[in-house]
Amino acid sequence: MLKLDHDASGFSLSGAAGLLFAHRPGAPCLFVGRGQPEIACYRGNFKIEDYVSERQALSHCVVREVSGRIVADFAPGAHAAALLSLSFEITKDQARIAFTAHDETLNRIWLRLPARLGEKLWGGGEQMSYFDMKGRHFPLFTSEPGVGRDKTSPITFQADVTGQAGGDYYNTNYPQPTFLSSRRYAAHLQTTAYCAFDFRHAEFHELEAWAIPESVEFFESPTYIGLVRQMAQRFGQPPALPDWVHDGAILGLKEGEKSFTRMNAFAEAGAKIVGLWCEDWCGVRETSFGTRLFWDWRANDKRYPGLREKIAALREQGVRFLGYINPYLAVDGMLYPEAKAHNYLVRNAEGAVYVMDFGEFDCGILDFTNPQAADWFADKVIGNEMLDLGLGGWMADFGEYLPTDAVLASGLPGLEAHNLWPVLWAQVNEKALALRGKTDEVLFFMRAGFTGIQAHNRLLWAGDQCVDFSRHDGLQTVICGALSSGLLGNPYHHSDIGGYTSLFGNVRDADLLMRWSEMAAFTAVMRSHEGNRPRENLQIDEDAQVLAHFVRMTRIFAALAPYRRAVAAEAGLPMQRPLFLHFEDDPAYYESQTSYLLGEDLLVAPVISAQSFTMDVYLPKGADWVHLWSGSRHVGGKPSASPHPTASRRSITARAARTNRSSAPARSYKSFLAPLFFKKAAKDVGAF
């Protein structure tokens, strides 16, 4: 139970996790100040610098009771005027502390929360590089994640030099100022402003915001599962996935009318296909980045003639047709003039339409703070042009690009609206489904997010990974993304099979495609992608062994449908889970980000490095495990003086032969499988 102790000059909020938030004379918990940011945006990549002109500790605190509620007034000294007040609302396992600023010029705040030796920290939205955030600094500002995401890698260097597009470990499409602690508590800042969480200090965690937040909130539970369920309750959860997505893969092809012929070949090979995703349904244009889409959200009759009839024919076969959309309109399209005429577009400081370069073509930005603009896009664009055409879903891309100097209909400053934008974009998609009564049957998926995205977005997708096994931008990053976002109330996550970004000679091979396919078979949704440069990269149907492996994975995915439906029905829990959710007493998993549980009973350990055919898998103690592919049985965990995973490992071999376009005949694809285990007691999985 959370408890607030206080006297006239300070307070302490504590619980089973120990001290959570406290102020004492000589040990302030709040600092305020003023700063002037410099933010440069180039195609969704933001260079952010801040000049802090003033930072002062609020060292003096006066605690009083007002109408039955505890209020703390903070000032920089005993004889100074109060600059900030906190109002406490405490329940059994939650605390909400509201902020009131008495000086409107304050635009920086820093909160210090007590840290503990050995503490682990998770969350931060969707983090792609580090699941455990302790020891690092995390800016929280939605943006392109960047190409490479490792400043020491050649790809990141080349991306920085050629297009300012190289990312770093903290760059993410979906940040959120929320973290969970291994002390079994969570903390959240309620604000849309730029935030940064600094976990580098041994004695405290420092939470920074570029505006006085609405509140800071604390949650506590005796179990991690209870804590995660609190997150889902606090931030909301989307409706269940449409039932059809469990029964097979969504095949991503973008070759115009040829996509239908290619899909049929997949089906003839035995693949379980429930969706044909053609992001090029709206037409394409060629750029130096590769083949890009024509951002005018109407069916392109030249590329897809007779699309309405073809969509209806696919539905007769049990296959949905999916498309693509984002919240921008190309200035050379047909929808842009209408949006401009109705004043539905974001403006610049001069009052003109804010036109952005998205990579060799210009676009306007829909102003979703204007209710008429949001309604028009939901009804007239998504509704008329997509749902009425018969689309069964789409990728709702982007949402991270709102310029910080944008002028909005609502009057909200661009810097404070920037993080909010993905949530508004999700609400527009959600509204479109509701207007047509399609909420239960149509799937849309997004990569961008912020606080509150959980209640509106149907499905997360992990963004644009490089087509490789790289540590910070390859296959393994999508596991980290699923685990971190899942703790915050996002139950469904998936990724582009094979990755997306191919630049500077980096192309995918058979090894990567096969490994990504087998991991995707054990996620919420299985979907392939041809990437940004399809003609330069190996495609699934261009290699017989890759195709056969993909076919088998789609059949495994479909066979697991009853189990996945049961997992999805577990209220408040993600489908992909860190192992410590169900094995709290096994510290080996507090930092693990390369294996996960699908539900409670399936342990998935994907192969995450190139040409790897043997690997060690640590099985949690407290359960007996069966290796799915061989049937061999293993006892989880062993007594050990060291909690590190290497202290208690059991070697499980997954052997295969490396294949690519020029390789000699390889071994049977049937042996090309990552380790997968299930509990002996799991009857449904055992039957599978």
XYZ file of C-alpha atoms in Angstrom:
688
model
C 0.000 0.000 0.000
C 1.336 3.428 -0.970
C 1.726 5.823 1.938
C 2.358 9.546 2.125
C 4.170 10.800 5.226
C 4.600 14.529 5.698
C 5.353 17.323 8.069
C 5.453 21.079 7.618
C 8.653 21.081 5.563
C 8.655 17.904 3.530
C 7.068 14.637 2.516
C 7.875 11.081 1.488
C 5.856 8.755 -0.728
C 6.721 5.120 -0.117
C 5.381 1.613 -0.408
C 6.543 -1.983 -0.610
C 9.078 -0.819 -3.218
C 10.612 1.512 -0.646
C 10.964 5.263 -1.016
C 9.528 6.502 -4.358
C 9.441 10.300 -4.156
C 10.506 12.586 -1.335
C 11.551 16.094 -0.373
C 13.540 17.030 2.698
C 15.429 20.197 3.550
C 18.829 19.806 1.928
C 17.586 17.059 -0.411
C 15.217 18.659 -2.969
C 13.290 16.467 -5.427
C 12.367 19.256 -7.854
C 14.352 21.673 -10.003
C 12.843 24.215 -12.376
C 14.236 26.591 -14.928
C 14.128 28.069 -18.364
C 15.650 26.966 -21.611
C 15.734 27.790 -25.285
C 15.748 24.789 -27.629
C 17.120 24.668 -31.146
C 15.428 21.969 -33.181
C 16.182 21.215 -36.800
C 14.037 18.717 -38.685
C 15.117 16.975 -41.851
C 12.770 14.294 -43.170
C 11.665 13.171 -39.745
C 15.136 13.230 -38.203
C 15.482 15.861 -35.484
C 18.670 17.501 -34.322
C 17.892 18.840 -30.849
C 20.030 21.161 -28.772
C 19.056 23.032 -25.632
C 20.497 26.106 -23.984
C 19.454 26.074 -20.321
C 19.618 29.669 -19.133
C 18.474 28.887 -15.612
C 18.127 25.866 -13.342
C 17.389 26.212 -9.661
C 16.582 23.765 -6.910
C 13.249 24.197 -5.171
C 14.880 23.693 -1.823
C 12.114 25.129 0.340
C 8.831 23.281 0.773
C 5.734 24.089 2.826
C 3.213 21.287 3.222
C -0.389 22.110 4.049
C -3.819 20.506 3.908
C -6.471 21.966 1.594
C -10.010 20.505 1.542
C -8.758 17.146 2.753
C -5.898 16.975 0.231
C -2.171 17.428 0.894
C -0.573 20.294 -1.032
C 3.145 21.073 -1.141
C 4.307 24.565 -2.181
C 7.854 24.807 -3.510
C 10.141 27.826 -3.611
C 13.878 28.310 -4.181
C 14.268 29.700 -0.643
C 12.469 30.348 2.607
C 11.692 33.968 1.746
C 10.951 33.476 -1.943
C 7.544 33.188 -3.577
C 6.297 29.702 -4.397
C 7.016 28.742 -7.997
C 5.295 25.366 -8.027
C 2.665 23.453 -6.063
C 2.020 19.726 -5.886
C -1.317 18.216 -4.944
C -1.355 14.558 -3.803
C -4.057 12.000 -4.508
C -3.216 8.585 -3.029
C -5.094 5.305 -3.327
C -4.051 1.826 -2.267
C -1.618 1.131 -5.122
C -1.589 4.345 -7.149
C -0.577 7.941 -6.571
C -1.285 10.933 -8.767
C 0.587 14.147 -7.984
C -0.736 17.146 -9.925
C 1.424 20.172 -10.767
C 0.462 23.839 -10.666
C 2.977 26.400 -11.898
C 2.866 29.903 -10.415
C 5.278 31.337 -12.976
C 4.232 30.854 -16.605
C 7.754 31.540 -17.894
C 9.061 28.273 -16.433
C 9.569 25.763 -19.237
C 11.960 23.226 -17.716
C 11.458 20.842 -14.815
C 13.581 18.040 -13.382
C 12.271 15.462 -10.901
C 14.536 13.191 -8.895
C 13.347 9.768 -7.764
C 15.431 7.578 -5.439
C 17.399 4.809 -7.177
C 18.640 1.548 -5.737
C 21.746 -0.526 -6.410
C 21.009 -3.329 -8.885
C 17.677 -1.860 -9.950
C 16.472 -2.647 -13.492
C 14.284 -0.265 -15.495
C 12.081 -1.023 -18.495
C 9.624 0.812 -20.717
C 10.219 4.208 -22.301
C 7.715 3.404 -25.040
C 9.114 1.139 -27.730
C 12.862 0.960 -27.162
C 14.775 -0.902 -29.852
C 18.339 -1.148 -28.506
C 18.228 -1.620 -24.737
C 15.442 -3.350 -22.845
C 17.003 -2.527 -19.470
C 17.336 1.261 -19.512
C 19.480 1.572 -16.373
C 22.758 3.369 -16.881
C 21.671 5.378 -19.930
C 20.022 8.649 -20.928
C 16.835 8.459 -23.032
C 15.414 11.503 -24.846
C 11.706 10.854 -25.479
C 10.667 12.555 -28.716
C 8.936 10.742 -31.559
C 11.045 10.698 -34.712
C 12.475 8.529 -37.401
C 14.569 5.937 -35.554
C 17.416 6.469 -37.985
C 19.346 4.140 -40.250
C 21.864 1.981 -38.409
C 21.196 3.461 -34.938
C 24.801 2.907 -33.903
C 27.164 5.867 -34.262
C 30.144 3.517 -34.590
C 28.748 1.624 -37.595
C 29.594 2.443 -41.245
C 25.919 2.400 -42.264
C 24.987 4.955 -39.604
C 27.936 7.135 -40.617
C 26.951 7.026 -44.287
C 23.320 7.769 -43.436
C 24.388 10.786 -41.364
C 26.647 12.149 -44.078
C 24.241 11.694 -46.972
C 20.900 12.540 -45.371
C 21.254 13.327 -41.646
C 19.461 10.022 -41.183
C 21.735 8.046 -38.890
C 20.059 7.205 -35.592
C 21.249 6.487 -32.074
C 20.258 3.906 -29.454
C 17.446 6.083 -28.038
C 15.793 7.151 -31.306
C 12.359 5.604 -31.655
C 9.076 6.108 -33.485
C 7.266 5.492 -30.209
C 8.637 7.056 -27.005
C 6.645 7.335 -23.794
C 7.636 8.983 -20.481
C 6.867 5.877 -18.426
C 9.130 3.293 -16.817
C 8.745 0.141 -14.743
C 11.229 -0.777 -12.039
C 12.415 -4.172 -10.845
C 11.318 -2.848 -7.440
C 7.792 -3.522 -8.750
C 6.639 0.029 -9.206
C 6.068 2.251 -12.239
C 6.316 6.002 -12.772
C 4.757 8.133 -15.505
C 4.950 11.817 -16.478
C 1.698 13.082 -17.972
C 2.794 15.594 -20.598
C 3.203 15.773 -24.368
C 6.317 17.943 -24.095
C 9.814 16.795 -24.941
C 11.063 14.593 -22.107
C 14.306 12.891 -21.184
C 14.817 10.159 -18.603
C 18.308 9.992 -17.160
C 19.124 6.679 -15.490
C 22.899 7.160 -15.262
C 23.072 8.165 -11.600
C 23.574 5.654 -8.818
C 21.479 7.508 -6.248
C 18.566 8.905 -8.270
C 16.649 8.796 -11.533
C 16.134 12.226 -13.093
C 13.035 12.897 -15.207
C 13.153 16.024 -17.375
C 10.331 17.771 -19.234
C 10.279 20.918 -21.360
C 7.000 22.058 -19.842
C 5.449 21.785 -16.408
C 3.670 18.417 -16.632
C 0.075 17.828 -15.737
C 1.124 15.215 -13.190
C 3.549 12.516 -12.159
C 1.972 9.158 -11.372
C 3.153 6.124 -9.436
C 1.862 2.567 -9.520
C 2.788 -0.388 -7.329
C 2.021 -4.117 -7.335
C 3.375 -7.190 -5.550
C 3.853 -8.859 -8.952
C 5.115 -7.770 -12.347
C 1.961 -9.124 -13.954
C -0.129 -6.936 -11.673
C 1.987 -3.919 -12.548
C 1.668 -4.531 -16.300
C -2.080 -4.883 -15.944
C -2.152 -1.518 -14.186
C -0.356 -0.010 -17.173
C -2.965 -1.445 -19.528
C -5.739 -0.094 -17.350
C -4.128 3.335 -17.129
C -3.338 3.829 -20.815
C -6.079 1.730 -22.394
C -5.985 -1.204 -24.775
C -7.199 -1.559 -28.341
C -10.034 -3.824 -29.437
C -9.071 -7.425 -30.141
C -7.343 -8.156 -33.415
C -9.746 -9.125 -36.210
C -10.185 -12.867 -35.928
C -9.002 -13.604 -39.471
C -5.428 -12.427 -38.802
C -4.713 -15.511 -36.661
C -5.257 -17.999 -39.488
C -2.330 -17.179 -41.749
C 0.197 -14.667 -43.004
C -0.288 -11.261 -44.590
C 1.784 -11.307 -47.758
C 3.461 -8.011 -48.643
C 3.872 -7.559 -52.408
C 4.096 -4.359 -54.441
C 4.320 -5.169 -58.105
C 0.994 -3.845 -59.275
C -1.269 -6.361 -60.940
C 1.478 -8.999 -60.848
C 1.024 -9.124 -57.075
C -2.115 -11.258 -57.503
C -0.310 -13.803 -59.683
C 2.572 -14.001 -57.237
C 0.202 -14.440 -54.304
C -1.443 -17.360 -56.098
C 1.963 -19.002 -56.473
C 2.498 -18.719 -52.710
C -0.881 -20.342 -52.118
C -0.123 -23.132 -54.605
C 3.120 -23.789 -52.720
C 1.032 -24.410 -49.619
C 1.294 -21.092 -47.770
C -1.514 -20.074 -45.444
C -2.370 -16.582 -46.673
C -5.108 -14.437 -45.146
C -4.076 -11.032 -46.484
C -2.471 -9.505 -49.557
C -0.842 -6.242 -48.575
C -0.079 -4.012 -51.551
C 1.201 -0.711 -50.256
C 1.551 0.479 -53.857
C -2.245 0.418 -54.351
C -2.075 4.225 -54.650
C 0.738 4.300 -57.234
C 4.493 4.838 -57.000
C 7.258 7.273 -57.784
C 10.986 6.633 -58.085
C 13.451 8.459 -55.820
C 17.093 8.053 -54.859
C 15.937 6.221 -51.710
C 14.128 3.695 -53.845
C 10.596 3.109 -55.029
C 8.286 5.354 -53.009
C 4.510 5.532 -52.939
C 2.412 8.276 -54.488
C 0.905 9.983 -51.445
C -2.585 10.643 -52.828
C -4.856 8.152 -51.108
C -6.880 6.835 -54.025
C -6.683 3.586 -55.942
C -4.307 3.874 -58.891
C -6.209 2.401 -61.824
C -3.124 2.079 -64.011
C -1.217 0.040 -61.465
C -4.251 -1.873 -60.180
C -7.008 -1.895 -62.824
C -10.367 -3.212 -61.677
C -9.233 -3.245 -58.061
C -12.739 -3.246 -56.564
C -13.608 -6.466 -58.387
C -10.282 -8.070 -57.524
C -10.753 -7.246 -53.841
C -14.201 -8.849 -53.889
C -12.799 -11.963 -55.592
C -10.073 -12.237 -52.941
C -12.679 -12.059 -50.182
C -14.417 -15.045 -51.757
C -11.101 -16.901 -51.308
C -10.844 -15.813 -47.665
C -8.098 -13.263 -48.378
C -8.270 -9.576 -47.398
C -6.657 -6.867 -49.487
C -4.658 -4.323 -47.463
C -3.232 -0.955 -48.495
C -1.219 1.938 -47.128
C -1.879 5.499 -45.950
C -0.222 8.265 -43.944
C -1.349 11.698 -42.675
C 0.288 13.708 -45.464
C -0.859 14.710 -48.953
C 1.444 15.118 -51.942
C 1.112 18.580 -53.446
C 0.912 17.024 -56.938
C -2.005 14.768 -55.960
C -5.768 15.273 -56.285
C -6.616 15.406 -52.573
C -4.182 18.184 -51.660
C -6.100 21.040 -53.378
C -9.328 20.049 -51.596
C -7.628 19.921 -48.204
C -5.956 23.260 -48.853
C -9.193 24.906 -49.963
C -10.944 23.845 -46.760
C -8.035 24.968 -44.546
C -7.397 21.427 -43.303
C -3.600 21.671 -43.466
C -1.004 22.729 -40.911
C 0.263 26.308 -41.367
C 3.647 27.938 -40.909
C 4.436 31.134 -38.999
C 3.623 33.246 -42.081
C 0.167 31.723 -42.378
C 0.877 29.696 -45.497
C 0.493 25.935 -45.807
C 3.471 24.198 -44.175
C 4.983 22.232 -47.060
C 7.556 19.576 -46.138
C 10.116 17.757 -48.258
C 9.621 14.025 -47.709
C 12.463 12.921 -49.945
C 12.285 14.501 -53.411
C 8.567 15.276 -53.209
C 6.614 17.846 -51.171
C 3.563 17.330 -48.977
C 1.088 19.132 -46.786
C 0.313 17.920 -43.256
C -3.260 17.290 -42.138
C -4.103 19.383 -39.085
C -5.831 16.886 -36.812
C -6.347 19.506 -34.098
C -9.029 20.827 -36.460
C -12.058 18.528 -35.892
C -13.344 19.190 -39.410
C -10.013 18.090 -40.901
C -9.966 14.913 -38.806
C -13.558 14.094 -39.784
C -12.890 14.755 -43.475
C -9.855 12.488 -43.523
C -11.614 9.717 -41.590
C -14.820 9.780 -43.630
C -14.035 11.138 -47.083
C -10.503 9.781 -47.499
C -10.174 6.575 -45.438
C -13.899 5.854 -45.582
C -14.692 6.613 -49.216
C -11.370 5.712 -50.834
C -10.383 2.671 -48.773
C -13.155 1.111 -46.703
C -15.859 1.585 -49.321
C -13.496 0.059 -51.874
C -13.344 -3.056 -49.735
C -9.905 -2.792 -48.102
C -9.502 -5.090 -45.123
C -6.718 -3.050 -43.558
C -3.695 -0.854 -44.077
C -0.418 0.389 -42.732
C -1.088 3.752 -41.065
C 2.434 5.050 -41.521
C 4.368 8.001 -40.100
C 3.007 10.473 -37.547
C 6.455 11.575 -36.289
C 7.126 14.497 -38.634
C 5.114 17.383 -37.181
C 7.470 20.409 -37.252
C 8.003 22.022 -33.875
C 7.334 25.475 -35.389
C 3.989 24.415 -36.876
C 0.936 26.634 -36.365
C -2.125 24.566 -35.481
C -5.844 25.247 -35.481
C -6.083 24.453 -31.771
C -3.383 26.954 -30.829
C -1.291 24.217 -29.209
C 2.423 25.005 -29.728
C 4.101 22.721 -32.254
C 6.714 21.572 -29.750
C 4.024 20.361 -27.337
C 1.876 18.896 -30.138
C 4.724 16.942 -31.725
C 4.584 13.920 -29.409
C 0.788 14.029 -29.406
C 0.561 13.716 -33.187
C 0.751 9.896 -33.451
C -2.132 9.601 -30.974
C -4.283 11.997 -33.017
C -3.392 10.034 -36.147
C -4.455 6.785 -34.480
C -7.749 8.364 -33.438
C -8.488 9.322 -37.053
C -7.990 5.725 -38.192
C -10.091 4.461 -35.302
C -12.865 6.917 -36.179
C -12.857 5.807 -39.809
C -13.548 2.204 -38.764
C -16.282 3.258 -36.353
C -18.027 5.377 -38.981
C -18.315 2.357 -41.284
C -19.003 -0.182 -38.531
C -15.738 -1.999 -39.333
C -13.994 -1.923 -35.959
C -14.091 -5.694 -35.474
C -13.047 -6.753 -38.960
C -10.505 -4.266 -40.357
C -6.849 -4.144 -39.291
C -4.619 -1.080 -39.306
C -1.117 -0.969 -37.880
C 1.177 1.886 -36.887
C 4.804 2.490 -35.992
C 4.507 5.927 -34.332
C 3.198 6.409 -30.836
C 3.160 8.235 -27.533
C 1.169 8.117 -24.288
C -2.398 7.055 -25.073
C -1.685 5.316 -28.383
C -2.616 2.053 -26.675
C -6.357 2.735 -26.671
C -6.573 3.639 -30.364
C -3.997 1.763 -32.424
C -4.921 -1.813 -33.349
C -1.402 -3.183 -33.806
C 2.177 -1.934 -33.481
C 4.732 -2.574 -36.151
C 8.400 -2.154 -35.336
C 9.269 0.357 -38.060
C 12.004 0.264 -40.676
C 14.764 -2.106 -39.607
C 17.838 -2.585 -41.762
C 17.878 -5.772 -43.825
C 20.454 -7.461 -41.617
C 21.272 -8.946 -38.209
C 22.880 -5.757 -36.862
C 22.769 -5.237 -33.098
C 20.970 -1.859 -33.133
C 18.917 -1.908 -36.339
C 18.431 -5.517 -37.369
C 16.366 -8.559 -36.553
C 16.915 -8.619 -32.784
C 15.708 -5.045 -32.273
C 12.098 -6.053 -32.934
C 12.189 -8.386 -29.928
C 13.316 -5.527 -27.694
C 10.619 -3.301 -29.203
C 7.896 -5.856 -28.537
C 8.974 -6.437 -24.937
C 9.380 -2.778 -23.957
C 6.129 -1.578 -25.551
C 4.231 -4.620 -24.303
C 4.878 -3.678 -20.692
C 3.026 -0.388 -21.247
C -0.289 -1.740 -22.491
C 0.455 -2.517 -26.155
C -0.606 -6.164 -26.483
C 0.033 -6.746 -30.202
C 3.351 -6.265 -31.977
C 4.934 -7.453 -35.213
C 7.563 -6.504 -37.800
C 8.480 -6.539 -41.484
C 9.753 -10.025 -42.305
C 13.192 -9.462 -43.822
C 13.486 -5.858 -42.671
C 12.902 -2.784 -44.803
C 15.842 -0.393 -45.227
C 18.404 -1.342 -47.851
C 21.043 1.346 -48.406
C 24.767 1.607 -49.126
C 25.009 -1.901 -50.541
C 23.306 -3.549 -47.563
C 20.997 -6.229 -48.987
C 19.247 -9.172 -47.398
C 19.991 -12.815 -48.080
C 18.280 -16.160 -47.607
C 19.675 -16.616 -44.100
C 18.035 -13.404 -42.866
C 14.700 -14.046 -44.584
C 14.425 -17.540 -43.141
C 15.387 -16.505 -39.617
C 12.984 -13.557 -39.676
C 10.182 -15.777 -40.996
C 10.543 -18.271 -38.175
C 10.575 -15.559 -35.517
C 7.512 -13.894 -37.062
C 5.587 -17.161 -36.819
C 5.637 -16.680 -33.048
C 4.337 -13.120 -32.849
C 0.839 -11.625 -32.932
C 0.767 -11.102 -36.702
C 2.902 -12.575 -39.484
C 3.527 -10.119 -42.345
C 6.185 -9.910 -45.034
C 7.660 -6.844 -46.742
C 9.621 -6.434 -49.968
C 11.606 -3.473 -48.606
C 12.456 -0.067 -50.017
C 14.493 -1.523 -52.899
C 12.706 -4.727 -53.910
C 14.687 -5.329 -57.094
C 18.021 -5.251 -55.257
C 16.997 -7.566 -52.418
C 16.164 -11.252 -52.320
C 12.427 -11.862 -52.175
C 10.790 -14.883 -50.592
C 9.531 -16.298 -53.884
C 12.915 -15.976 -55.624
C 14.575 -18.841 -53.740
C 12.979 -22.286 -53.524
C 14.321 -23.055 -50.065
C 13.323 -19.671 -48.653
C 9.831 -20.098 -50.087
C 9.488 -23.611 -48.682
C 10.617 -22.399 -45.263
C 8.215 -19.462 -45.349
C 5.372 -21.797 -46.340
C 6.102 -24.023 -43.375
C 6.234 -21.050 -41.012
C 2.840 -19.800 -42.219
C 1.395 -23.237 -41.509
C 2.911 -23.274 -38.031
C 1.539 -19.775 -37.444
C -1.925 -20.924 -38.522
C -1.710 -24.073 -36.403
C -1.039 -21.935 -33.328
C -4.190 -19.863 -33.906
C -6.195 -21.401 -31.008
C -3.322 -20.834 -28.596
C -2.759 -17.266 -29.827
C -6.457 -16.433 -29.495
C -6.389 -17.685 -25.910
C -3.283 -15.616 -25.149
C -4.838 -12.514 -26.727
C -7.841 -12.910 -24.446
C -5.715 -12.544 -21.278
C -6.732 -9.083 -20.165
C -3.978 -6.544 -19.751
C -1.059 -8.726 -20.816
C 0.941 -8.577 -24.053
C 1.248 -11.589 -26.317
C 5.062 -11.369 -26.330
C 6.330 -11.236 -22.758
C 9.682 -10.903 -21.026
C 10.331 -14.119 -19.146
C 10.434 -12.392 -15.771
C 6.673 -11.781 -15.983
C 6.128 -15.461 -15.226
C 9.483 -16.261 -13.588
C 9.942 -13.373 -11.178
C 12.500 -15.108 -9.018
C 14.905 -15.862 -11.846
C 17.092 -12.713 -12.203
C 18.727 -14.120 -15.335
C 15.827 -12.658 -17.283
C 15.798 -9.123 -15.913
C 18.053 -7.956 -18.741
C 17.231 -10.591 -21.361
C 16.004 -9.144 -24.657
C 16.736 -11.911 -27.153
C 14.146 -14.479 -26.084
C 10.574 -14.181 -24.917
C 7.418 -15.982 -23.918
C 4.513 -16.128 -26.330
C 1.813 -16.288 -23.710
C 2.810 -18.143 -20.572
C 3.689 -21.517 -22.070
C 5.797 -21.005 -25.212
C 9.430 -19.941 -24.848
C 10.789 -18.563 -28.117
C 14.534 -18.119 -28.616
C 15.016 -16.735 -32.154
C 18.333 -17.013 -33.944
C 19.517 -13.396 -34.134
C 22.930 -13.662 -35.784
C 24.014 -14.580 -39.289
C 25.100 -18.135 -40.124
C 24.398 -19.370 -36.604
C 23.405 -23.009 -36.351
C 24.002 -23.821 -32.689
C 23.030 -21.764 -29.696
C 22.637 -21.943 -25.925
C 19.236 -21.296 -24.414
C 18.670 -20.685 -20.729
C 15.448 -22.320 -19.533
C 13.800 -20.759 -16.467
C 13.804 -22.705 -13.263
C 10.516 -23.718 -11.757
C 9.241 -25.522 -14.858
C 10.035 -28.480 -17.069
C 10.394 -27.764 -20.765
C 9.944 -29.707 -24.004
C 11.892 -28.787 -27.134
C 9.156 -28.564 -29.738
C 11.100 -29.749 -32.785
C 12.846 -32.754 -31.218
C 10.580 -33.631 -28.285
C 13.554 -33.678 -25.910
C 12.745 -32.813 -22.294
C 14.688 -30.428 -20.073
C 14.543 -29.292 -16.468
C 14.640 -25.537 -16.193
C 17.426 -23.857 -14.216
C 20.071 -25.211 -11.850
C 21.343 -23.997 -8.507
C 24.238 -21.649 -9.166
C 26.313 -19.098 -7.312
C 25.916 -16.703 -10.216
C 22.591 -15.323 -11.474
C 24.039 -14.691 -14.936
C 22.387 -16.782 -17.669
C 25.693 -18.426 -18.582
C 25.807 -20.043 -15.175
C 22.935 -22.399 -15.925
C 22.545 -23.095 -19.612
C 21.404 -26.080 -21.571
C 22.678 -26.380 -25.123
C 20.032 -26.893 -27.754
C 21.194 -27.304 -31.335
C 19.373 -25.912 -34.337
C 21.408 -26.884 -37.390
C 21.012 -25.664 -40.943
C 22.925 -24.740 -44.052
C 23.504 -21.205 -45.199
C 21.796 -20.465 -48.485
C 21.720 -17.616 -50.954
C 21.125 -17.169 -54.652
C 24.460 -18.651 -55.651
C 24.701 -21.414 -53.055
C 24.932 -25.099 -53.767
C 21.970 -27.298 -52.815
C 21.484 -27.050 -49.069
C 20.199 -29.408 -46.431
C 16.499 -29.800 -45.969
C 14.815 -26.613 -44.844
C 13.041 -28.702 -42.215
C 16.126 -28.531 -40.010
C 16.356 -24.750 -40.313
C 14.475 -23.879 -37.115
C 15.173 -21.785 -34.033
C 14.845 -23.314 -30.558
C 11.304 -23.337 -29.253
C 10.104 -24.827 -25.977
C 6.815 -25.345 -24.224
C 5.899 -26.269 -20.677
C 4.950 -29.883 -20.117
C 1.746 -28.731 -18.479
C 0.653 -26.692 -21.492
C -1.903 -29.030 -23.021
C -2.902 -26.829 -25.949
C 0.675 -26.319 -27.060
C 1.528 -29.937 -26.415
C -1.284 -31.017 -28.709
C 0.082 -28.707 -31.387
